[in-house]
Amino acid sequence: MNTIPMEQGLLLAGILFIIGLISVLIRRNIIFMLISVEIMLNAAGLAFIVAGARWIQPEGQVMFIFIITMAAAEVSVGLALILQLYHNLKTLDSDAANVMNG
Amino acid sequence: MRLSDLYFLMPLLILVGAATLNMLVVAVKRNHKIIFGITIVAHLVAVFTLLQLNGSSYQIPPFFVMDGWGIFNLGLILLTSLFVTLLSYAYFEQREERKEEYYLLLILATLGACVLVISQHFMALFLGLEVLSVALYSLIAYLRTRERSDEAGIKYLILAALSSAFLLFGMALVYAVTGTMSFPEIGVYLKSVTELPLLLLTGFGLMIVGIGFKLGIVPFHMWAPDVYEGAPAPVTAFIATVSKGGMMGLLIRFFSQADAYRYANLMLIFTIIAIASMLAGNLLALRQHNIKRLLAYSSIAHLGYILVAFLAGNRLGVEAVSFYLVAYFITSMGAFGVVALLSDTERDADQLEDYRGLFWRRPATAAIFTAMLLSLAGIPLTAGFVGKFYILASGVNTQQWLLVLMLVLNSVIGLYYYIKVIAAMFAQTEATTERRKVLHPALSFASGATMAILALLMVWIGVYPTSLVQLIRGLLATFMTTF
């Protein structure tokens, strides 16, 4: 089996990361923003796996497990907050959450 | 894992134990007093065990290192968290929400910051940072019936997760190039190459985004005012101090262990960030009428000041950062403590109008707030003045004239908005109605005593800084043999 060169793996991770970043910037629905951030986190996880594979070390995969665990914790808190916000605002549009500015 | 590792990690283990115990107690019976008591005792015991470690330098490879810098930061974080807990009791006692989980989350956030400052490995860094962040999301939105709390919570969550992703991607790139995640080994790699690969530079750049966000420095500061305004006042105090101080501790450890001070382009980035933070923080604070937002912008500027000392990159610089952190922690806690003290059940006392004529209604509170604001502005005889003087000394010592000039200029700008608040407090107003007080006298006494201790500490450090300086020097003796 051929191994994938590190550069290509990192390139893929980078593209995923940028897709996530663009979508978190242009999306206005809070749930989609959360999903976009998850894509970015997973892109970082992928980069770790690629890096770990390059050095033939388990650290990259350990880090990936940490990242998905953290992402799960983050999403659980995030969804709870979104529920509360929806309860208050009756919308998921992030532009509605603009009581504070200046 | 050796048995002695446990001894050196005792302060952290105690926090873990306290968090678990709190959770179990909440499951059995909800009682604000009991939880509060457990939290206070846990902090005191943790500080006590930390004192036993004084003067030691111990490696727990590959994740942690317990040296003077770590012990200093741990002590600072634990004591700050203790004061925040003391201020929280009266604040949350007035509120309808379930209060017990607050302390649980506070302990977890403190634990995260503690892990952060003793880590010397990306994994430990990441774990500490996320324990701190996830606990903070819930803390910020704790008063969930308030619209502002939710809004601040979700804003912080999205942006913090975004910055975590940047930090992680940066770490992955650094790992891909160097093949190691531990700071000293990255330092070894950096020494072995003459020119940094582009991938490594990109990695450092992305990491700066993540670190800069936590520190709340320009251009990653957009969350600060909203989160400060929306979060409950004790939580705001916690974010302004522990969360930022923990990250600063980590930043200095990373830079000294990896010896990254040598790279002019990294230093240039931080110089630009420092100047932008000072200018933007102070200029934007000028037009604020909301005390919490004003303090948010002021803390952006203060982190800019701290970066000036950080950029000195020598022992004097680290001493200056340490001293300024202590001064800034005390004054920030004092200022937000006053906001917490004056808040009622409806909302936090964050409008400038709430403070108009405060001196004639509550002279002691107004006096403490005045002292804290003067210290933030850096008036002589306060801790803030000595801290700023220390930073100036470190800047002059390394001939960073531009930074020194900006620091002085910004101190003058800063003076204006601090004085504006003080002037409002001393303004004569016609018969104002005193807010209804529902608190038990013992409670307001406890908060008052905490505030008085903070004010005394602040003046003591300002008048007699030698003892603190000696303490810091003693602790830093076991840190940074590279300098």
Coordinates of C-alpha atoms in Angstrom, one line a residue:
Chain A
M1 CA 0.0 0.0 0.0
N2 CA 1.3 3.4 -0.9
T3 CA 1.5 6.0 1.8
I4 CA 0.1 9.4 1.1
P5 CA 2.8 12.1 1.1
M6 CA 2.5 14.5 4.0
E7 CA 2.1 17.6 1.8
Q8 CA -1.0 16.2 0.2
G9 CA -2.5 15.3 3.5
L10 CA -1.8 18.7 5.0
L11 CA -3.2 20.3 1.8
L12 CA -6.4 18.4 2.2
A13 CA -6.6 19.4 5.9
G14 CA -5.9 23.0 4.9
I15 CA -8.6 23.1 2.3
L16 CA -11.1 21.6 4.8
F17 CA -10.0 24.2 7.4
I18 CA -10.5 27.1 5.0
I19 CA -13.9 25.8 3.9
G20 CA -14.9 25.7 7.6
L21 CA -13.5 29.2 8.2
I22 CA -15.3 30.7 5.2
S23 CA -18.6 29.0 6.1
V24 CA -18.4 30.2 9.7
L25 CA -17.9 33.7 8.5
I26 CA -20.8 33.8 5.9
R27 CA -23.4 31.6 7.6
R28 CA -25.9 33.4 9.7
N29 CA -27.6 30.4 11.3
I30 CA -26.0 29.6 14.6
I31 CA -26.3 25.8 14.2
F32 CA -24.5 26.0 10.8
M33 CA -21.8 28.2 12.4
L34 CA -21.3 25.4 15.0
I35 CA -21.1 22.8 12.3
S36 CA -18.5 24.9 10.4
V37 CA -16.4 25.2 13.5
E38 CA -16.6 21.4 13.9
I39 CA -15.3 21.1 10.3
M40 CA -12.4 23.3 11.2
L41 CA -11.6 21.2 14.4
N42 CA -11.7 18.0 12.4
A43 CA -9.4 19.5 9.8
A44 CA -7.0 20.2 12.6
G45 CA -7.4 16.6 13.7
L46 CA -6.7 15.3 10.2
A47 CA -3.6 17.5 10.1
F48 CA -2.5 15.8 13.4
I49 CA -3.0 12.4 12.0
V50 CA -1.1 13.2 8.8
A51 CA 1.8 14.6 11.0
G52 CA 1.7 11.6 13.2
A53 CA 1.9 9.3 10.2
R54 CA 4.9 11.1 8.9
W55 CA 6.8 10.6 12.1
I56 CA 5.3 7.1 12.7
Q57 CA 4.3 8.1 16.2
P58 CA 1.0 7.5 17.9
E59 CA 0.8 11.1 19.2
G60 CA -1.1 12.4 16.2
Q61 CA -3.9 9.9 16.7
V62 CA -4.0 10.5 20.5
M63 CA -4.4 14.1 19.8
F64 CA -7.2 13.4 17.3
I65 CA -9.1 11.4 20.0
F66 CA -8.7 14.4 22.4
I67 CA -10.0 16.7 19.7
I68 CA -13.1 14.8 19.0
T69 CA -13.8 14.4 22.8
M70 CA -13.4 18.1 23.2
A71 CA -15.5 18.9 20.2
A72 CA -18.3 16.7 21.6
A73 CA -18.1 18.5 24.9
E74 CA -18.2 21.8 23.1
V75 CA -21.2 20.9 21.0
S76 CA -23.2 19.7 24.0
V77 CA -22.7 23.0 25.7
G78 CA -23.3 24.8 22.5
L79 CA -26.5 23.1 21.7
A80 CA -27.8 23.8 25.2
L81 CA -27.0 27.5 24.7
I82 CA -28.6 27.5 21.3
L83 CA -31.8 26.0 22.8
Q84 CA -31.8 28.7 25.4
L85 CA -31.2 31.4 22.9
Y86 CA -34.0 30.1 20.6
H87 CA -36.3 30.1 23.6
N88 CA -35.5 33.8 24.2
L89 CA -35.2 35.1 20.6
K90 CA -37.5 32.7 18.7
T91 CA -34.9 32.5 15.9
L92 CA -31.6 31.0 15.1
D93 CA -30.4 33.9 13.1
S94 CA -27.1 35.1 14.7
D95 CA -27.9 38.7 13.6
A96 CA -30.8 38.7 16.1
A97 CA -28.4 38.2 18.9
N98 CA -27.1 41.8 18.8
V99 CA -28.4 43.4 22.0
M100 CA -24.9 44.3 22.9
N101 CA -22.8 46.4 20.6
G102 CA -20.4 49.3 20.6
Chain B
M1 CA 4.3 7.9 36.7
R2 CA 6.1 8.0 40.0
L3 CA 4.6 8.5 43.4
S4 CA 6.4 11.8 43.9
D5 CA 4.6 13.1 40.8
L6 CA 1.4 12.9 42.8
Y7 CA 3.0 15.1 45.5
F8 CA 3.9 17.7 43.0
L9 CA 0.5 17.7 41.4
M10 CA -1.3 17.8 44.7
P11 CA -2.8 21.3 44.2
L12 CA -4.4 20.1 41.0
L13 CA -5.6 16.8 42.4
I14 CA -7.3 18.7 45.3
L15 CA -9.2 20.8 42.8
V16 CA -10.2 17.6 40.9
G17 CA -11.3 16.1 44.2
A18 CA -13.3 19.3 45.2
A19 CA -15.1 19.3 41.9
T20 CA -16.1 15.7 42.2
L21 CA -17.2 16.2 45.8
N22 CA -19.2 19.3 44.9
M23 CA -21.0 17.2 42.2
L24 CA -21.8 14.5 44.6
V25 CA -23.0 16.9 47.3
V26 CA -25.3 18.7 44.7
A27 CA -26.7 15.3 43.9
V28 CA -27.6 14.6 47.5
K29 CA -28.7 18.0 48.7
R30 CA -28.6 21.5 47.3
N31 CA -27.2 23.9 49.7
H32 CA -25.4 27.0 48.7
K33 CA -23.5 27.3 52.0
I34 CA -22.1 23.8 52.0
I35 CA -20.9 24.0 48.3
F36 CA -19.4 27.4 49.0
G37 CA -17.6 26.1 52.1
I38 CA -16.2 23.1 50.2
T39 CA -14.9 25.4 47.4
I40 CA -13.2 27.8 49.9
V41 CA -11.6 24.9 51.8
A42 CA -10.4 23.3 48.6
H43 CA -8.8 26.5 47.5
L44 CA -7.1 27.0 50.9
V45 CA -5.8 23.5 51.0
A46 CA -4.6 23.7 47.4
V47 CA -2.7 26.9 48.2
F48 CA -1.3 25.3 51.4
T49 CA 0.0 22.3 49.5
L50 CA 1.5 24.6 46.9
L51 CA 3.4 26.4 49.6
Q52 CA 5.2 23.1 50.4
L53 CA 6.5 23.0 46.9
N54 CA 8.1 26.4 47.1
G55 CA 11.6 26.5 45.7
S56 CA 11.4 23.1 44.0
S57 CA 11.9 22.4 40.3
Y58 CA 10.4 19.2 39.2
Q59 CA 9.8 17.6 35.8
I60 CA 6.9 15.3 35.1
P61 CA 7.8 14.2 31.6
P62 CA 6.6 14.8 29.1
F63 CA 3.6 16.9 30.1
F64 CA 4.3 19.1 33.1
V65 CA 7.0 21.0 34.7
M66 CA 6.7 22.4 38.2
D67 CA 9.2 25.2 38.5
G68 CA 9.3 28.7 40.0
W69 CA 7.2 30.2 37.2
G70 CA 4.7 27.5 37.4
I71 CA 4.4 27.8 41.2
F72 CA 4.1 31.5 40.9
N73 CA 1.3 31.3 38.4
L74 CA -0.5 28.5 40.2
G75 CA -0.4 30.5 43.4
L76 CA -1.7 33.6 41.6
I77 CA -4.5 31.6 39.9
L78 CA -5.6 29.8 43.1
L79 CA -5.7 33.0 45.2
T80 CA -7.6 34.8 42.4
S81 CA -10.1 32.1 42.2
L82 CA -10.4 32.1 46.0
F83 CA -11.3 35.8 45.9
V84 CA -13.7 35.3 43.0
T85 CA -15.4 32.6 45.0
L86 CA -15.6 34.9 48.0
L87 CA -17.2 37.7 45.9
S88 CA -19.6 35.2 44.2
Y89 CA -21.4 34.1 47.3
A90 CA -23.3 37.4 48.0
Y91 CA -23.8 37.9 44.3
F92 CA -25.4 34.5 43.6
E93 CA -27.3 34.4 46.9
Q94 CA -29.5 37.2 45.6
R95 CA -30.4 35.3 42.4
E96 CA -33.1 32.8 41.7
E97 CA -31.2 30.4 39.6
R98 CA -29.6 27.2 40.9
K99 CA -26.3 28.4 42.3
E100 CA -24.5 25.3 43.3
E101 CA -23.1 24.3 39.9
Y102 CA -21.5 27.6 39.5
Y103 CA -18.8 26.6 42.0
L104 CA -18.3 23.3 40.3
L105 CA -17.7 25.1 37.0
L106 CA -15.5 27.7 38.7
I107 CA -13.3 25.0 40.2
L108 CA -13.0 23.3 36.8
A109 CA -12.1 26.5 35.0
T110 CA -9.4 27.1 37.7
L111 CA -8.1 23.6 37.2
G112 CA -7.9 24.2 33.4
A113 CA -5.9 27.4 34.0
C114 CA -3.6 25.5 36.4
V115 CA -2.9 22.8 33.9
L116 CA -2.2 25.5 31.3
V117 CA 0.5 27.2 33.3
I118 CA 2.5 24.1 34.2
S119 CA 2.2 22.4 30.8
Q120 CA 5.3 22.0 28.6
H121 CA 3.6 19.9 25.9
F122 CA 1.0 20.6 23.3
M123 CA -1.3 17.9 24.6
A124 CA -1.3 19.3 28.2
L125 CA -1.7 22.8 26.8
F126 CA -4.7 21.7 24.7
L127 CA -6.4 19.8 27.6
G128 CA -5.9 22.7 30.0
L129 CA -7.1 25.2 27.5
E130 CA -10.3 23.3 26.7
V131 CA -11.1 22.5 30.3
L132 CA -10.9 26.2 31.0
S133 CA -12.9 27.1 27.9
V134 CA -15.7 24.7 28.2
A135 CA -16.2 25.6 31.8
L136 CA -16.2 29.3 30.8
Y137 CA -18.9 28.8 28.2
S138 CA -21.3 27.7 30.9
L139 CA -20.1 30.2 33.4
I140 CA -20.7 33.1 31.0
A141 CA -24.2 32.0 30.2
Y142 CA -24.9 31.0 33.8
L143 CA -27.7 33.4 34.5
R144 CA -29.6 31.9 31.6
T145 CA -32.8 33.9 31.9
R146 CA -31.0 37.0 31.0
E147 CA -30.9 37.6 27.3
R148 CA -27.4 39.1 27.4
S149 CA -26.0 36.1 29.2
D150 CA -27.0 33.7 26.4
E151 CA -25.9 36.1 23.7
A152 CA -22.5 36.5 25.4
G153 CA -22.2 32.7 25.9
I154 CA -22.9 31.8 22.3
K155 CA -20.6 34.5 21.0
Y156 CA -17.8 33.3 23.2
L157 CA -18.5 29.7 22.3
I158 CA -18.3 30.2 18.6
L159 CA -15.3 32.4 18.7
A160 CA -13.4 30.3 21.3
A161 CA -14.0 27.1 19.3
L162 CA -12.8 29.0 16.2
S163 CA -9.7 30.1 17.9
S164 CA -9.1 26.6 19.3
A165 CA -9.3 25.3 15.8
F166 CA -6.6 27.8 14.7
L167 CA -4.5 26.9 17.7
L168 CA -4.8 23.1 16.9
F169 CA -4.1 23.5 13.3
G170 CA -1.0 25.5 14.2
M171 CA 0.1 22.9 16.6
A172 CA -0.4 20.2 14.0
L173 CA 1.8 22.1 11.5
V174 CA 4.5 22.6 14.1
Y175 CA 4.3 18.9 15.0
A176 CA 4.4 17.9 11.3
V177 CA 7.7 19.9 10.9
T178 CA 9.4 19.2 14.2
G179 CA 8.1 15.7 15.0
T180 CA 7.6 16.6 18.6
M181 CA 5.0 18.3 20.7
S182 CA 7.1 19.1 23.8
F183 CA 8.4 22.7 24.2
P184 CA 12.0 21.9 25.1
E185 CA 12.3 19.5 22.2
I186 CA 10.9 22.1 19.8
G187 CA 13.5 24.4 21.2
V188 CA 16.2 21.8 20.3
Y189 CA 14.8 21.6 16.8
L190 CA 14.7 25.4 16.4
K191 CA 18.4 25.5 17.4
S192 CA 19.3 22.9 14.8
V193 CA 18.0 24.8 11.8
T194 CA 19.3 28.1 10.5
E195 CA 16.1 29.1 8.7
L196 CA 12.6 28.3 9.7
P197 CA 10.6 26.3 7.2
L198 CA 7.5 28.1 5.8
L199 CA 5.2 25.4 7.3
L200 CA 6.6 26.0 10.8
L201 CA 6.1 29.8 10.4
T202 CA 2.5 29.2 9.3
G203 CA 2.0 27.0 12.3
F204 CA 3.4 29.6 14.7
G205 CA 1.2 32.2 13.0
L206 CA -1.9 30.1 13.5
M207 CA -1.0 29.5 17.1
I208 CA -0.7 33.2 17.7
V209 CA -4.3 33.6 16.6
G210 CA -5.4 31.0 19.2
I211 CA -3.3 32.5 21.9
G212 CA -4.2 36.1 21.0
F213 CA -7.9 35.3 21.3
K214 CA -7.5 34.0 24.8
L215 CA -5.5 37.0 25.8
G216 CA -8.1 39.3 24.2
I217 CA -5.5 41.4 22.3
V218 CA -6.1 43.3 19.1
P219 CA -7.0 42.1 16.5
F220 CA -8.6 39.1 18.3
H221 CA -10.4 41.2 20.9
M222 CA -13.9 41.5 19.4
W223 CA -15.4 39.1 21.9
A224 CA -14.1 40.9 25.0
P225 CA -16.6 43.8 25.4
D226 CA -19.7 41.7 24.7
V227 CA -18.6 38.8 27.0
Y228 CA -17.6 41.2 29.8
E229 CA -21.0 42.9 29.6
G230 CA -23.1 39.7 29.3
A231 CA -21.3 37.5 31.9
P232 CA -22.2 37.8 35.6
A233 CA -19.8 40.2 37.3
P234 CA -17.7 37.6 39.3
V235 CA -17.3 35.5 36.1
T236 CA -16.2 38.7 34.3
A237 CA -13.6 39.1 37.0
F238 CA -12.5 35.6 36.4
I239 CA -12.2 36.0 32.7
A240 CA -10.3 39.2 33.0
T241 CA -7.8 37.7 35.4
V242 CA -7.4 33.9 35.5
S243 CA -8.1 33.1 31.9
K244 CA -5.8 35.8 30.5
G245 CA -3.1 35.3 33.1
G246 CA -3.0 31.6 32.5
M247 CA -2.5 32.1 28.8
M248 CA 0.2 34.7 29.5
G249 CA 2.0 32.2 31.8
L250 CA 1.9 29.6 29.0
L251 CA 3.1 32.1 26.4
I252 CA 6.2 33.0 28.4
R253 CA 6.9 29.4 29.2
F254 CA 6.7 28.5 25.5
F255 CA 8.9 31.3 24.4
S256 CA 11.5 30.7 27.0
Q257 CA 11.6 26.9 26.7
A258 CA 11.6 27.0 22.9
D259 CA 13.8 30.0 22.9
A260 CA 11.6 31.7 20.4
Y261 CA 12.8 35.2 21.4
R262 CA 15.5 35.0 18.8
Y263 CA 13.2 35.4 15.8
A264 CA 12.8 39.0 14.8
N265 CA 9.7 38.3 12.7
L266 CA 7.8 36.7 15.6
M267 CA 8.9 39.6 17.8
L268 CA 7.7 42.1 15.2
I269 CA 4.2 40.5 15.1
F270 CA 4.0 40.8 18.9
T271 CA 5.2 44.4 18.8
I272 CA 2.5 45.3 16.3
I273 CA -0.1 43.5 18.4
A274 CA 1.1 45.2 21.6
I275 CA 0.9 48.7 20.1
A276 CA -2.4 48.0 18.5
S277 CA -3.8 46.6 21.7
M278 CA -2.7 49.6 23.7
L279 CA -4.1 52.1 21.2
A280 CA -7.3 50.4 20.3
G281 CA -8.1 49.4 23.9
N282 CA -7.7 52.9 25.3
L283 CA -9.3 54.8 22.4
L284 CA -12.3 52.6 22.3
A285 CA -12.7 52.8 26.0
L286 CA -13.1 56.6 25.7
R287 CA -16.6 56.5 24.4
Q288 CA -18.0 53.8 26.7
H289 CA -20.8 54.5 29.1
N290 CA -21.0 51.0 30.3
I291 CA -18.6 50.2 33.1
K292 CA -18.1 46.6 32.2
R293 CA -17.4 47.4 28.6
L294 CA -15.1 50.2 29.7
L295 CA -13.1 47.7 31.9
A296 CA -13.1 45.3 29.0
Y297 CA -11.4 47.8 26.7
S298 CA -9.1 48.8 29.5
S299 CA -8.1 45.2 30.0
I300 CA -7.2 44.9 26.3
A301 CA -4.9 47.9 26.8
H302 CA -3.4 46.3 30.0
L303 CA -2.6 43.1 28.1
G304 CA -0.9 45.4 25.6
Y305 CA 1.2 46.8 28.4
I306 CA 2.1 43.3 29.7
L307 CA 3.2 42.4 26.1
V308 CA 5.7 45.3 26.3
A309 CA 7.4 43.6 29.2
F310 CA 7.0 40.2 27.5
L311 CA 8.8 41.5 24.4
A312 CA 11.8 42.5 26.5
G313 CA 12.5 38.8 26.5
N314 CA 14.9 38.8 29.5
R315 CA 14.7 38.1 33.2
L316 CA 13.8 41.7 34.0
G317 CA 10.9 41.4 31.5
V318 CA 9.6 38.3 33.1
E319 CA 9.8 39.9 36.5
A320 CA 7.9 42.9 35.2
V321 CA 5.2 40.6 33.7
S322 CA 4.9 38.8 37.0
F323 CA 4.6 42.0 39.0
Y324 CA 2.2 43.6 36.6
L325 CA 0.0 40.4 36.6
V326 CA -0.3 40.6 40.4
A327 CA -1.1 44.2 40.3
Y328 CA -3.6 43.8 37.4
F329 CA -5.2 40.8 39.0
I330 CA -5.8 42.6 42.3
T331 CA -7.2 45.8 40.7
S332 CA -9.3 43.9 38.2
M333 CA -10.9 41.8 40.9
G334 CA -11.4 44.9 43.0
A335 CA -13.1 46.8 40.2
F336 CA -15.4 43.9 39.2
G337 CA -15.9 43.1 42.8
V338 CA -17.4 46.6 43.2
V339 CA -19.6 46.0 40.2
A340 CA -20.8 42.7 41.7
L341 CA -21.4 44.4 45.1
L342 CA -23.6 47.1 43.6
S343 CA -25.6 44.7 41.3
D344 CA -29.2 43.9 42.2
T345 CA -31.4 41.0 41.3
E346 CA -32.5 42.6 38.0
R347 CA -29.2 43.4 36.3
D348 CA -25.6 44.1 36.9
A349 CA -24.7 47.7 37.9
D350 CA -22.9 48.4 34.7
Q351 CA -24.2 51.8 33.6
L352 CA -22.2 54.9 34.4
E353 CA -25.5 56.3 35.8
D354 CA -25.4 53.7 38.5
Y355 CA -22.3 55.2 39.8
R356 CA -23.3 58.8 39.8
G357 CA -23.1 60.2 43.3
L358 CA -22.0 56.8 44.7
F359 CA -19.7 58.5 47.1
W360 CA -22.5 60.2 48.9
R361 CA -24.5 57.0 49.2
R362 CA -21.8 54.4 49.9
P363 CA -18.6 56.2 50.7
A364 CA -16.5 53.0 51.4
T365 CA -17.5 51.3 48.2
A366 CA -16.8 54.4 46.2
A367 CA -13.4 54.9 47.9
I368 CA -12.4 51.3 47.0
F369 CA -13.6 51.7 43.4
T370 CA -11.7 55.0 43.2
A371 CA -8.5 53.3 44.5
M372 CA -8.9 50.5 42.0
L373 CA -9.5 52.8 39.0
L374 CA -6.5 54.9 40.1
S375 CA -4.4 51.8 40.2
L376 CA -5.6 50.8 36.7
A377 CA -4.6 54.3 35.5
G378 CA -1.2 53.9 37.2
I379 CA -1.3 56.8 39.7
P380 CA 1.6 56.7 42.2
L381 CA 1.2 54.9 45.6
T382 CA -0.9 52.2 43.9
A383 CA 0.1 48.8 42.7
G384 CA -0.6 49.7 39.1
F385 CA 2.0 52.5 39.2
V386 CA 4.8 50.3 40.4
G387 CA 3.8 47.7 37.8
K388 CA 3.9 50.2 35.0
F389 CA 7.2 51.6 36.2
Y390 CA 8.6 48.0 36.2
I391 CA 7.4 47.5 32.6
L392 CA 8.9 50.9 31.6
A393 CA 12.2 49.8 33.2
S394 CA 12.2 46.6 31.2
G395 CA 11.4 48.4 28.0
V396 CA 14.1 51.0 28.5
N397 CA 16.5 48.3 29.5
T398 CA 16.2 46.6 26.1
Q399 CA 15.9 49.9 24.2
Q400 CA 12.4 49.4 22.8
W401 CA 11.8 53.1 22.5
L402 CA 8.7 52.9 20.3
L403 CA 6.9 50.6 22.8
V404 CA 8.0 52.7 25.7
L405 CA 6.7 55.8 24.0
M406 CA 3.4 54.2 23.2
L407 CA 3.1 53.0 26.8
V408 CA 3.5 56.5 28.2
L409 CA 1.2 58.0 25.6
N410 CA -1.5 55.4 26.3
S411 CA -1.3 55.9 30.1
V412 CA -2.2 59.5 29.5
I413 CA -5.2 58.6 27.3
G414 CA -6.2 55.9 29.8
L415 CA -6.3 58.5 32.6
Y416 CA -9.2 60.3 31.0
Y417 CA -11.8 57.6 31.1
Y418 CA -10.8 56.4 34.6
I419 CA -11.1 59.9 35.9
K420 CA -14.5 60.2 34.1
V421 CA -15.9 57.4 36.2
I422 CA -14.3 58.8 39.4
A423 CA -15.8 62.2 38.7
A424 CA -19.2 60.6 38.2
M425 CA -18.9 58.9 41.6
F426 CA -18.2 62.2 43.3
A427 CA -20.8 64.2 41.5
Q428 CA -23.5 65.7 43.7
T429 CA -26.9 64.4 42.9
E430 CA -30.3 65.4 44.2
A431 CA -32.0 62.9 46.6
T432 CA -31.4 59.5 45.2
T433 CA -33.3 56.5 46.3
E434 CA -31.0 54.0 47.9
R435 CA -31.5 50.6 46.4
R436 CA -33.4 48.1 48.4
K437 CA -31.0 45.9 50.3
V438 CA -32.3 42.3 50.8
L439 CA -29.0 40.8 51.8
H440 CA -28.2 39.5 55.2
P441 CA -25.8 41.9 57.0
A442 CA -23.2 39.1 57.5
L443 CA -23.1 38.6 53.7
S444 CA -22.5 42.2 52.8
F445 CA -19.9 42.2 55.5
A446 CA -18.1 39.3 54.0
S447 CA -18.1 40.9 50.6
G448 CA -17.0 44.2 52.1
A449 CA -14.2 42.5 54.0
T450 CA -13.0 40.8 50.8
M451 CA -13.0 44.2 49.0
A452 CA -11.1 45.8 51.9
I453 CA -8.4 43.1 51.8
L454 CA -8.0 43.6 48.0
A455 CA -7.8 47.4 48.5
L456 CA -5.2 47.0 51.3
L457 CA -3.2 44.5 49.2
M458 CA -3.2 46.9 46.3
V459 CA -2.0 49.9 48.4
W460 CA 0.5 47.8 50.2
I461 CA 2.1 46.6 47.0
G462 CA 2.0 50.2 45.7
V463 CA 3.7 51.6 48.8
Y464 CA 6.0 48.8 49.6
P465 CA 6.7 46.7 46.5
T466 CA 10.0 45.3 47.7
S467 CA 8.6 42.2 49.4
L468 CA 6.6 41.2 46.3
V469 CA 9.6 41.8 44.1
Q470 CA 11.8 39.6 46.3
L471 CA 9.1 36.9 46.3
I472 CA 9.0 37.0 42.5
R473 CA 12.8 37.0 42.2
G474 CA 13.1 34.0 44.6
L475 CA 10.5 32.0 42.6
L476 CA 12.0 32.9 39.2
A477 CA 15.4 31.6 40.4
T478 CA 14.3 28.1 39.4
F479 CA 13.0 29.3 36.1
M480 CA 14.7 30.0 32.8
T481 CA 18.3 29.1 33.1
T482 CA 18.5 30.2 29.5
F483 CA 18.6 33.9 30.4

